[in-house]
XYZ file of C-alpha atoms in Angstrom:
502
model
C 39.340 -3.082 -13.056
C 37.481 -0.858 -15.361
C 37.476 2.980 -15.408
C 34.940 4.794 -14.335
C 33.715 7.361 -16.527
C 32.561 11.123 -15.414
C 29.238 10.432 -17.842
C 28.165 7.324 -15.982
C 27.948 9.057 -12.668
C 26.603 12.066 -14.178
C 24.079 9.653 -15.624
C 23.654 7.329 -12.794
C 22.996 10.078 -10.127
C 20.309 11.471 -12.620
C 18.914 8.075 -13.420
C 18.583 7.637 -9.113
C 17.058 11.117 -8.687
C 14.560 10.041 -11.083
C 13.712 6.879 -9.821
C 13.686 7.436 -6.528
C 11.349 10.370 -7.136
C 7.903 7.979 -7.919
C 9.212 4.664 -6.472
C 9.395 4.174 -2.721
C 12.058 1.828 -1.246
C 10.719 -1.874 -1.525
C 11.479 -2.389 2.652
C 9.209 0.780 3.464
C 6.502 -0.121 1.056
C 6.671 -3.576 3.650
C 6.614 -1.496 6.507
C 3.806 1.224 5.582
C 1.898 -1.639 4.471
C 2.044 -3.558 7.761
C 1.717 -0.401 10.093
C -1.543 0.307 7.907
C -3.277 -3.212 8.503
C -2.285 -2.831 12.736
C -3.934 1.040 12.834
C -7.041 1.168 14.603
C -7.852 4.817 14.527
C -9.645 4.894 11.554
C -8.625 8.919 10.313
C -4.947 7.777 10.627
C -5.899 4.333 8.572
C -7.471 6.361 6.229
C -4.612 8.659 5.968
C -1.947 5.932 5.590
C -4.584 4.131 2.615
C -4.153 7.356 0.917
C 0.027 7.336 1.515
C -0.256 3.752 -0.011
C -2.203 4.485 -2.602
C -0.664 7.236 -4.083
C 2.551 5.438 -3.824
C 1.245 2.175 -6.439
C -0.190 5.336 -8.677
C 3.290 6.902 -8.860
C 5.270 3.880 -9.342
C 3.108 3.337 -12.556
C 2.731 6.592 -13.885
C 6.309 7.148 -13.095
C 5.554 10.579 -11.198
C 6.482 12.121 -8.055
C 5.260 10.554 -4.416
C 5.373 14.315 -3.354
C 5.297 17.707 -4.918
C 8.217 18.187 -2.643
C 11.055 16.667 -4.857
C 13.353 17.704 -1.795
C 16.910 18.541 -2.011
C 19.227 16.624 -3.430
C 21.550 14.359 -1.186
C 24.150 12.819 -2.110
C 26.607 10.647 -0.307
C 29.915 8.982 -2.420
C 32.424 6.789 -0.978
C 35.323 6.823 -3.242
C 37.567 3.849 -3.087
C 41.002 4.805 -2.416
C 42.396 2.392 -5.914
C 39.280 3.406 -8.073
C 40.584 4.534 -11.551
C 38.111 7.536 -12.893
C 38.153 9.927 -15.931
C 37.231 12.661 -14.060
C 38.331 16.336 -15.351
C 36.096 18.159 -12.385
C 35.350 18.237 -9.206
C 33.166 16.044 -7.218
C 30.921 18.853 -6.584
C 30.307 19.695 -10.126
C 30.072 16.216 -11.472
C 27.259 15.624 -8.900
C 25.745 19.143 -9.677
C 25.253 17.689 -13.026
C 23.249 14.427 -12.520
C 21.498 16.771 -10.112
C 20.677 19.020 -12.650
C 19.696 16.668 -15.223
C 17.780 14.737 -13.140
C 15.603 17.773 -12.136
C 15.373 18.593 -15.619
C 13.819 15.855 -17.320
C 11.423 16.862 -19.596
C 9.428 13.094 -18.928
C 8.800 13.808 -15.436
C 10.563 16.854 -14.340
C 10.758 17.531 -10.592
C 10.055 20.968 -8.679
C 13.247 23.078 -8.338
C 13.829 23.746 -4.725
C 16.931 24.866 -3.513
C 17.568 28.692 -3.237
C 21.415 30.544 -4.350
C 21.358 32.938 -1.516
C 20.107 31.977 2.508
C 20.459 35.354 3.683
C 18.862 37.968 0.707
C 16.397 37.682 -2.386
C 16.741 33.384 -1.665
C 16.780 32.643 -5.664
C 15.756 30.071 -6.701
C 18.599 28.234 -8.615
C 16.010 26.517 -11.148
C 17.321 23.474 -11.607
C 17.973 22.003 -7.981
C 21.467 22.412 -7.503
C 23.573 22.646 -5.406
C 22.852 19.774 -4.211
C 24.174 18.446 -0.374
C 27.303 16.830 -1.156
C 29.477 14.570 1.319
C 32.469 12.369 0.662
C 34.079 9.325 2.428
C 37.632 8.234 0.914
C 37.419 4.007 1.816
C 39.497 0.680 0.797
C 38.823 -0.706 -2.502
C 38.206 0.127 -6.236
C 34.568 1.337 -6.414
C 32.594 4.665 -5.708
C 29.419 3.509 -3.939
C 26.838 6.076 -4.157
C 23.932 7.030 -1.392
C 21.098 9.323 -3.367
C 18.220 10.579 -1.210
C 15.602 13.500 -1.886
C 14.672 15.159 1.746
C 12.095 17.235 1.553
C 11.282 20.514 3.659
C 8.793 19.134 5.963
C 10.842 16.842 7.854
C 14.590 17.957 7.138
C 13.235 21.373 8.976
C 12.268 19.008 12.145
C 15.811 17.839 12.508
C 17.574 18.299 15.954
C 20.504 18.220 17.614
C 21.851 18.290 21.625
C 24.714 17.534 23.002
C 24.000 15.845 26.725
C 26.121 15.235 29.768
C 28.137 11.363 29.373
C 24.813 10.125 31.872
C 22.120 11.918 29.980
C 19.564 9.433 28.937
C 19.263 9.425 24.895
C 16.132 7.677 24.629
C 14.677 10.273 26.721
C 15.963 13.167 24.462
C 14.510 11.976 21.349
C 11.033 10.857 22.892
C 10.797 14.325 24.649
C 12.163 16.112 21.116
C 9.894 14.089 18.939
C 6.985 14.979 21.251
C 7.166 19.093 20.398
C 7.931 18.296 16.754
C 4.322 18.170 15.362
C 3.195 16.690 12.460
C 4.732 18.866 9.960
C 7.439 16.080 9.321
C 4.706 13.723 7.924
C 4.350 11.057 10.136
C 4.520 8.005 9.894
C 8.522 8.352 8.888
C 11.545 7.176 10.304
C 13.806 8.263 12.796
C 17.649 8.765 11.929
C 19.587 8.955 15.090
C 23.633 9.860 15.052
C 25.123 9.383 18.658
C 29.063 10.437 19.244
C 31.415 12.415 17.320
C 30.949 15.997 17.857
C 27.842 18.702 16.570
C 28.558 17.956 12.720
C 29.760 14.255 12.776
C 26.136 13.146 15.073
C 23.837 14.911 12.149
C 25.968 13.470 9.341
C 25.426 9.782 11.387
C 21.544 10.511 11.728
C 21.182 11.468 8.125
C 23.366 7.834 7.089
C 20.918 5.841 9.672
C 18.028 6.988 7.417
C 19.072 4.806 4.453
C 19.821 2.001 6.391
C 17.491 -1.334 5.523
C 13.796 -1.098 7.744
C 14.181 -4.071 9.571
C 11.987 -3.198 12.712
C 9.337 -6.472 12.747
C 12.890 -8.475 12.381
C 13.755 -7.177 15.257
C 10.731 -7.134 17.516
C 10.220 -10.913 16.346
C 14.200 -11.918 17.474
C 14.813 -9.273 20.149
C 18.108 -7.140 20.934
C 21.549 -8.408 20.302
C 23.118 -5.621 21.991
C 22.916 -1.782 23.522
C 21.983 -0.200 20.515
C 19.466 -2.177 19.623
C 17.776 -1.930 22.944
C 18.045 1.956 22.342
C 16.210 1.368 18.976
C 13.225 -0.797 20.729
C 13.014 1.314 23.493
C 12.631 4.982 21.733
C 10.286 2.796 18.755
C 7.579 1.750 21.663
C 7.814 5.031 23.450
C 7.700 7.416 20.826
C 4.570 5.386 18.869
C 3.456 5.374 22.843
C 3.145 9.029 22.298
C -0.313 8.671 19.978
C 0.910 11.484 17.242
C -0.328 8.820 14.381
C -0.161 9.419 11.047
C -0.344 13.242 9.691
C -0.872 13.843 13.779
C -4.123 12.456 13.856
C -3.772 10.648 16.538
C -3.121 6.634 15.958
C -0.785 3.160 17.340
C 2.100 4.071 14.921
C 4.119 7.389 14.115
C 7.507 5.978 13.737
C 7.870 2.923 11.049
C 11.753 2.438 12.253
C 14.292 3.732 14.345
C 17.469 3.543 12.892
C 21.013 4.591 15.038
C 24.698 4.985 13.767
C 27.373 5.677 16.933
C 31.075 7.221 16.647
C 33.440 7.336 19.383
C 33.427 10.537 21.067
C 35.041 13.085 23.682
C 34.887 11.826 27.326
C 32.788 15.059 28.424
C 30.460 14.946 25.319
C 27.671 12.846 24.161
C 26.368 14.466 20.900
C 22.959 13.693 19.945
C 21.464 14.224 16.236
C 17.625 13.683 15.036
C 16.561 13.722 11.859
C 13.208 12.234 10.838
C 12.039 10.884 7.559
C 8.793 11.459 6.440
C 6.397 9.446 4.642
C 7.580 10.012 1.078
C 11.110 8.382 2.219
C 13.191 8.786 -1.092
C 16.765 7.260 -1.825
C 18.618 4.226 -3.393
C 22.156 3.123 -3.551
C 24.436 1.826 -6.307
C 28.128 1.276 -6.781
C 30.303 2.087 -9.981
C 32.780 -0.562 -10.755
C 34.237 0.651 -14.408
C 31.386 -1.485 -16.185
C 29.034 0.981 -17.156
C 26.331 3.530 -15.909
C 24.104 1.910 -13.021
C 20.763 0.099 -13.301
C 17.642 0.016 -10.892
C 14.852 -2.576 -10.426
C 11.947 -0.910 -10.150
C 10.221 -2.565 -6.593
C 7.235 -5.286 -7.279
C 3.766 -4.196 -7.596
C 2.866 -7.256 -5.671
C 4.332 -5.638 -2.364
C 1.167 -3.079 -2.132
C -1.932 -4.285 -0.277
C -5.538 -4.115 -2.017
C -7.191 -0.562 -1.017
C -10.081 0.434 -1.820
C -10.503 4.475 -0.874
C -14.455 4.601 -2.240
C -15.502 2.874 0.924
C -13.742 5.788 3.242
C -15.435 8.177 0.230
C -18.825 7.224 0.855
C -18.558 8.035 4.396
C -17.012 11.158 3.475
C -19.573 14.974 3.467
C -19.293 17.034 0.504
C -18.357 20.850 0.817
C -18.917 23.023 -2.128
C -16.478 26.096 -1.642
C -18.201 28.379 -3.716
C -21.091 28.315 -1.218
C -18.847 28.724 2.462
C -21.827 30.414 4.906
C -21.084 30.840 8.167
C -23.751 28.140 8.850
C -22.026 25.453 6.434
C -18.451 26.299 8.317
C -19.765 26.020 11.688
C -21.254 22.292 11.296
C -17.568 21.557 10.731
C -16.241 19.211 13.556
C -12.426 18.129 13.803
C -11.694 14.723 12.475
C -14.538 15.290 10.035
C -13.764 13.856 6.620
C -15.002 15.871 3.706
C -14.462 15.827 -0.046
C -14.078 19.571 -1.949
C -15.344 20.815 -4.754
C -15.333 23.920 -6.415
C -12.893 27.168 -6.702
C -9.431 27.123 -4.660
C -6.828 29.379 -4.464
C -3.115 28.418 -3.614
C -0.681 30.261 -1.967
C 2.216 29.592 0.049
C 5.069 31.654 1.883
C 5.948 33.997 -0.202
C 2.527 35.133 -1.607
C 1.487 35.260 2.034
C 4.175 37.813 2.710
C 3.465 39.542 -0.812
C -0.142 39.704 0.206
C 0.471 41.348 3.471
C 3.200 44.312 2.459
C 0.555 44.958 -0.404
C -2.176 45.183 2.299
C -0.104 47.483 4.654
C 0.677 49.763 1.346
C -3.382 50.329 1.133
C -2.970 48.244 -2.785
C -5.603 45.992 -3.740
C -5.164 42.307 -3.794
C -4.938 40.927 -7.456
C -7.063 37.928 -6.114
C -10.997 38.040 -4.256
C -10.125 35.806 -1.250
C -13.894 37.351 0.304
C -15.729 33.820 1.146
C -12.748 31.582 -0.523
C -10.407 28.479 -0.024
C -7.074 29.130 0.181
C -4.234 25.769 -0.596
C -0.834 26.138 1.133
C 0.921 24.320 -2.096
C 3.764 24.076 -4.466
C 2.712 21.775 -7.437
C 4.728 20.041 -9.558
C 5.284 20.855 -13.642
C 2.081 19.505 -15.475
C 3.651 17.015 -18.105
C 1.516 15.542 -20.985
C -2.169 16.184 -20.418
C -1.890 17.136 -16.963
C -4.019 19.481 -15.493
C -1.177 20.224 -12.798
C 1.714 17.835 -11.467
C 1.776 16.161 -7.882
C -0.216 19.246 -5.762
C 0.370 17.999 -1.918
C 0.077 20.337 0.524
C 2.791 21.833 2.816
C 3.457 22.717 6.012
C 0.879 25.198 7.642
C 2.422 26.182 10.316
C 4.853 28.443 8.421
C 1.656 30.889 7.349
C 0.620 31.022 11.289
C 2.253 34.697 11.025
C -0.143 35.453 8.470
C -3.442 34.162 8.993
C -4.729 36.601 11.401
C -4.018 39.214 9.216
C -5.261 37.774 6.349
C -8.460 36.111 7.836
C -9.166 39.507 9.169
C -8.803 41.991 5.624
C -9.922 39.561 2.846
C -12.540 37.689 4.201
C -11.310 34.144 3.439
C -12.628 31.345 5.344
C -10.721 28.529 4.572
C -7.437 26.942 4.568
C -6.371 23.664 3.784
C -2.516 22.325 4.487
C -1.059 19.531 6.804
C 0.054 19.236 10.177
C -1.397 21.208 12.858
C -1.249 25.073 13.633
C 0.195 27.030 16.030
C -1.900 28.644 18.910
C -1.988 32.467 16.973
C -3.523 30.942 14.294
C -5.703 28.588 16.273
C -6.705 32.049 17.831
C -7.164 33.746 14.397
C -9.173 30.920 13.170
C -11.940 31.032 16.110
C -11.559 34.639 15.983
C -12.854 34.830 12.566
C -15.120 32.030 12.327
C -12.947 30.319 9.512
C -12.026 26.246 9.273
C -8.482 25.329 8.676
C -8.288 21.336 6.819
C -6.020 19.115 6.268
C -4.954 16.726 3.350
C -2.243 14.025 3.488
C 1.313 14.796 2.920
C 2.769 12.168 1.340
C 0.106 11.607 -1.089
C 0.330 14.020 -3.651
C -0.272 12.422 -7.208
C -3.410 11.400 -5.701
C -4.659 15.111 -4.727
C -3.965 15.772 -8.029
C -6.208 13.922 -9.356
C -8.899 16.078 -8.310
C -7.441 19.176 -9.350
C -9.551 19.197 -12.834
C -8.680 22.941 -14.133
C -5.553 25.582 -12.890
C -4.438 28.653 -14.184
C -1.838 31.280 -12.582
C -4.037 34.335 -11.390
C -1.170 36.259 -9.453
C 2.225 36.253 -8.744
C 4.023 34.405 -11.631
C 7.285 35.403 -10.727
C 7.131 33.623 -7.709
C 7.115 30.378 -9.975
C 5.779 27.192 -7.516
C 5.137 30.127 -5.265
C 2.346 31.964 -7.749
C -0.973 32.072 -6.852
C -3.181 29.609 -8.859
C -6.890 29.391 -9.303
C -7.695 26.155 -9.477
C -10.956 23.898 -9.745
C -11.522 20.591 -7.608
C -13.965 17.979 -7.667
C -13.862 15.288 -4.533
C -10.642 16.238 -3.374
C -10.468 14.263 -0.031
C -9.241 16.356 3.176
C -10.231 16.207 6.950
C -11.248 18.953 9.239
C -8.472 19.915 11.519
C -9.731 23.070 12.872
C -13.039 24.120 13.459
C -14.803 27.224 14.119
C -14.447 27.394 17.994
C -10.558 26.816 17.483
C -10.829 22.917 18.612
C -8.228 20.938 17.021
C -7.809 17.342 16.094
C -3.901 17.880 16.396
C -4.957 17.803 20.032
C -7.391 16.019 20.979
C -6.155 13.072 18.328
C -2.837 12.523 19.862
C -3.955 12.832 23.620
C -6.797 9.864 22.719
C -4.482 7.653 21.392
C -1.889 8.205 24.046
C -0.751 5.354 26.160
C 1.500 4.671 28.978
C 4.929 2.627 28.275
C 7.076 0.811 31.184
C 10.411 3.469 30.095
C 7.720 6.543 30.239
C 4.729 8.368 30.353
C-alpha cells in the first residue's frame, strides 16, 4: 500500500475541476441524446440540439459547458488504513486543487463564490472555499466525488420534512411544479429521504452523481420500493409539460435518482435538489500510485445535429433598429437570431443602476432603445472575443425591470427561464420584449459574440457592464409586448394527465 501524497490530491482535484468543466458525464451525454430524438415540441428540440451541441464544441475546444463554472463540491471518503503525507487540513488541501483548478491560465473558469453572505459578498477570486464533506469508511483509499453546481439549479433546491404517511412522490411533483425553469431543465432530480434536515440534502446532493440508468430501468421495471418511487415521480413530473428551458415539451427530468437513511419514527425528511443541464462531476480514488487520470468520454456518443436547418426558419432582429412596430410583431415561441449592439448586466449592475437613478446621477451607459444580456461570461483565453457568455437566471432582475424599463428607455432583455408576474407587468406596461437563450449552451452563444469591451462597472468584475456586438445569436421570444408568455402557455400545452396525478 502506497502513500498518498498531499500534491496528488491537490493535483487530482484540480485536474477533475478542469475536466469536468467542458466534458459532460458519458451516461448523460446517452441520456440528453435519447430525450432529444423522443421530443416532439419542436422549441424544446431545438433547445436541447443547442444543449448537445455546445456540449461536442466544448469537449473539443476543451472550454466550459456553462459560463457558470459553479461552486466547487467536493465529497472524500477517507479510508480508515489509508497512509497520507498530509501536513494540512482537509479543507485546505481541497482549497488548493480548487484554487488551481479555477486558475488555469489554459482554460480558466469564472470565480464564483463570495467571502462574506451577509455584507459587501466579495468575491474570493479564485473559487474557494469550496463545499467540503467527509465520510471516514473501511479500507486504504480516499475516493473522491468532484461536482461543479451552478447557481441556477443549486438555488431551486428544497427541503420538507412530512408526517411518517405523507406521500413523497407527491411532494416533489407538487415542489418541482412552482420551481420554474430557472434550474435549466432538462436536469436531474437528486432526492435524499430519512435522516434529519441536514443528512436528507447531503443524500439528495450524493443521488446526483449516481450512474443515469433511467431507460434500464423503464425497459426491466422496479425491483423494489424505491425504485417504484423513482418511476413514479419520473412519469409524473415529465407529465407536468415544463420541457426543456420551460418551453413546454415530453421530457424535463432525464433521471430521478433517490438515496434513503433510517430516520426518527415521527419524521420523514425530504430533500430536492435538481441538476441542470450542464450536469458537471467525476469520481476517482487515490490508492498511493500516483495523481489520478480521466478518459475523456467518446465523441462517437453525440448524435449528428445540424442547427442551420432550425436557423433558416429562424427571423432576424437587428437591435440597433428596436421600433415599437418591430417589437410588437414579436410572438412567444418565436425564434429569432440577433444582431447588432447588446449590453450586459446582471444583479449587481441592476442594483448599481437603480441607487444611481434614485440619486438623480446619470447612467454611464444609453440603454434608450437597447438590448440588455443578464450574463456573466467567462475569461476570453487565446483569441477569444469573450469566454462561454450563457445567460442567467432572469427572474432575479424582476425587482428591477419596472424601474428600469420605465427611466432608460430599454426595450429588451434577453435571459432564461421565465419571469415573474411584476415584470410580466412591467414588460406589457412598457411595450418591451423579454427573450430567451438556452442555459446550458454557452460556448455556443459565444460564438456570436464577435466584439466586447467593458463600458461600466469594472469593479464589479463578471458583474461589469459590457458592450458587446452579435451577429446570429440564436434566442426565442419568451415575452411579448402584451405580457403573453411562452413559460405559460408552453407548459400548459404539453401537459398531460398521469394514472398517480393530474
Amino acid at each position: 500500500m502506497g502513500v498518498i501524497r498531499e500534491s496528488d490530491m491537490i493535483e487530482s482535484i484540480a485536474e477533475a475541476l478542469q475536466y469536468i468543466s467542458y466534458y459532460h458525464p458519458a451516461d448523460f451525454i446517452g441520456t440528453m441524446t435519447s430525450a432529444w430524438e423522443r421530443e416532439e415540441n419542436p422549441g424544446a428540440k431545438a433547445a436541447m440540439a443547442q444543449i448537445l451541441v455546445n456540449s461536442r464544441m466544448c469537449a473539443m475546444g476543451r472550454r466550459p459547458i456553462c459560463q457558470d463554472t459553479g461552486a466547487a463540491n467536493i465529497h472524500v471518503k477517507v479510508g480508515v488504513q489509508a497512509k497520507t503525507d498530509f501536513s494540512r487540513s482537509l479543507q485546505e488541501i481541497c482549497d488548493e486543487g480548487t484554487r488551481q483548478g479555477y486558475q488555469r491560465d489554459t482554460n480558466p473558469l469564472r470565480a464564483s463564490v463570495v467571502v462574506d453572505p451577509f455584507g459587501a459578498r466579495k468575491n474570493s477570486g479564485d473559487n474557494t472555499p469550496c463545499m467540503l464533506t467527509v465520510e471516514m469508511v473501511a479500507g486504504d483509499t480516499i475516493e473522491v466525488e468532484v461536482a461543479a453546481k451552478g447557481g441556477g439549479s443549486e438555488n431551486k433546491s428544497k427541503f420538507t420534512t412530512l408526517n411518517p404517511s405523507g406521500n413523497v412522490a407527491d411532494w416533489v411533483v407538487q415542489t418541482v411544479e412552482t420551481l420554474g425553469a430557472g434550474w435549466c431543465p432538462p436536469g436531474v432530480l437528486g432526492i435524499g429521504v430519512g435522516g434529519n434536515a441536514d443528512k436528507a440534502m447531503a443524500l439528495a446532493k450524493q443521488a446526483l452523481s449516481e450512474p443515469l440508468d433511467m431507460s434500464d430501468l423503464l425497459r426491466r421495471g422496479p425491483s423494489d420500493k424505491t425504485e417504484e418511487l423513482r418511476l413514479e415521480i419520473y412519469d409524473r413530473v415529465n407529465a407536468l409539460g415544463i420541457g426543456a428551458q420551460g418551453l413546454g415539451g415530453v421530457t424535463t427530468v432525464l433521471d430521478v435518482k433517490i438515496k434513503s437513511f433510517p430516520t426518527h419514527a415521527a419524521s420523514l425528511p425530504v430533500g430536492l435538489i435538481p441538476n441542470c443541464a450542464a450536469t458537471r462531476h467525476v469520481h476517482f480514488t487515490l490508492d498511493g500510485s500516483g495523481a489520478a487520470e480521466f478518459t475523456p468520454p467518446s465523441m462517437d456518443l453525440y448524435p449528428d445535429i445540424l442547427l442551420d436547418a432550425a436557423g433558416a426558419q429562424a427571423t432576424r432582429l437587428d437591435l440597433d433598429d428596436l421600433n415599437d412596430t418591430v417589437l410588437a410583431s414579436l410572438e412567444p415561441g418565436q425564434t429569432l437570431l440577433l444582431s447588432g449592439t447588446l449590453y450586459t448586466g446582471r444583479d449587481a449592475a441592476h442594483k448599481r443602476m437603480v441607487d444611481m437613478l434614485d440619486k438623480g446621477e446619470p447612467l454611464p451607459v444609453d440603454l434608450k432603445g437597447k438590448a440588455i444580456y443578464y450574463v456573466g461570461p467567462v475569461d476570453a483565453v487565446g483569441d477569444e472575443v469573450i469566454g462561454p457568455a450563457g445567460p442567467t437566471t432572469s427572474t432575479r432582475m424582476d425587482k428591477f425591470t419596472d424601474r428600469i424599463l420605465g427611466d432608460t428607455g430599454l426595450k429588451v432583455m434577453v435571459g432564461k427561464a421565465e419571469r415573474g408576474p411584476v415584470a410580466i407587468e412591467a414588460i406589457a406596461k412598457h411595450k418591451a420584449a423579454y427573450l430567451i437563450a438556452v442555459g446550458g449552451a454557452a460556448y455556443l452563444v459565444s460564438k456570436a459574440i464577435k466584439a466586447a469591451r467593458p463600458v461600466a462597472f469594472q469593479d464589479l468584475g463578471m458583474e461589469a457592464i459590457y458592450e458587446l456586438r452579435v451577429e446570429d445569436m440564436p434566442v426565442s421570444v419568451a415575452v411579448d409586448t402584451q405580457g403573453n408568455s411562452i413559460h405559460q402557455t408552453g407548459p400548459a400545452k404539453w401537459r398531460r394527465a398521469t394514472a398517480a396525478g393530474s
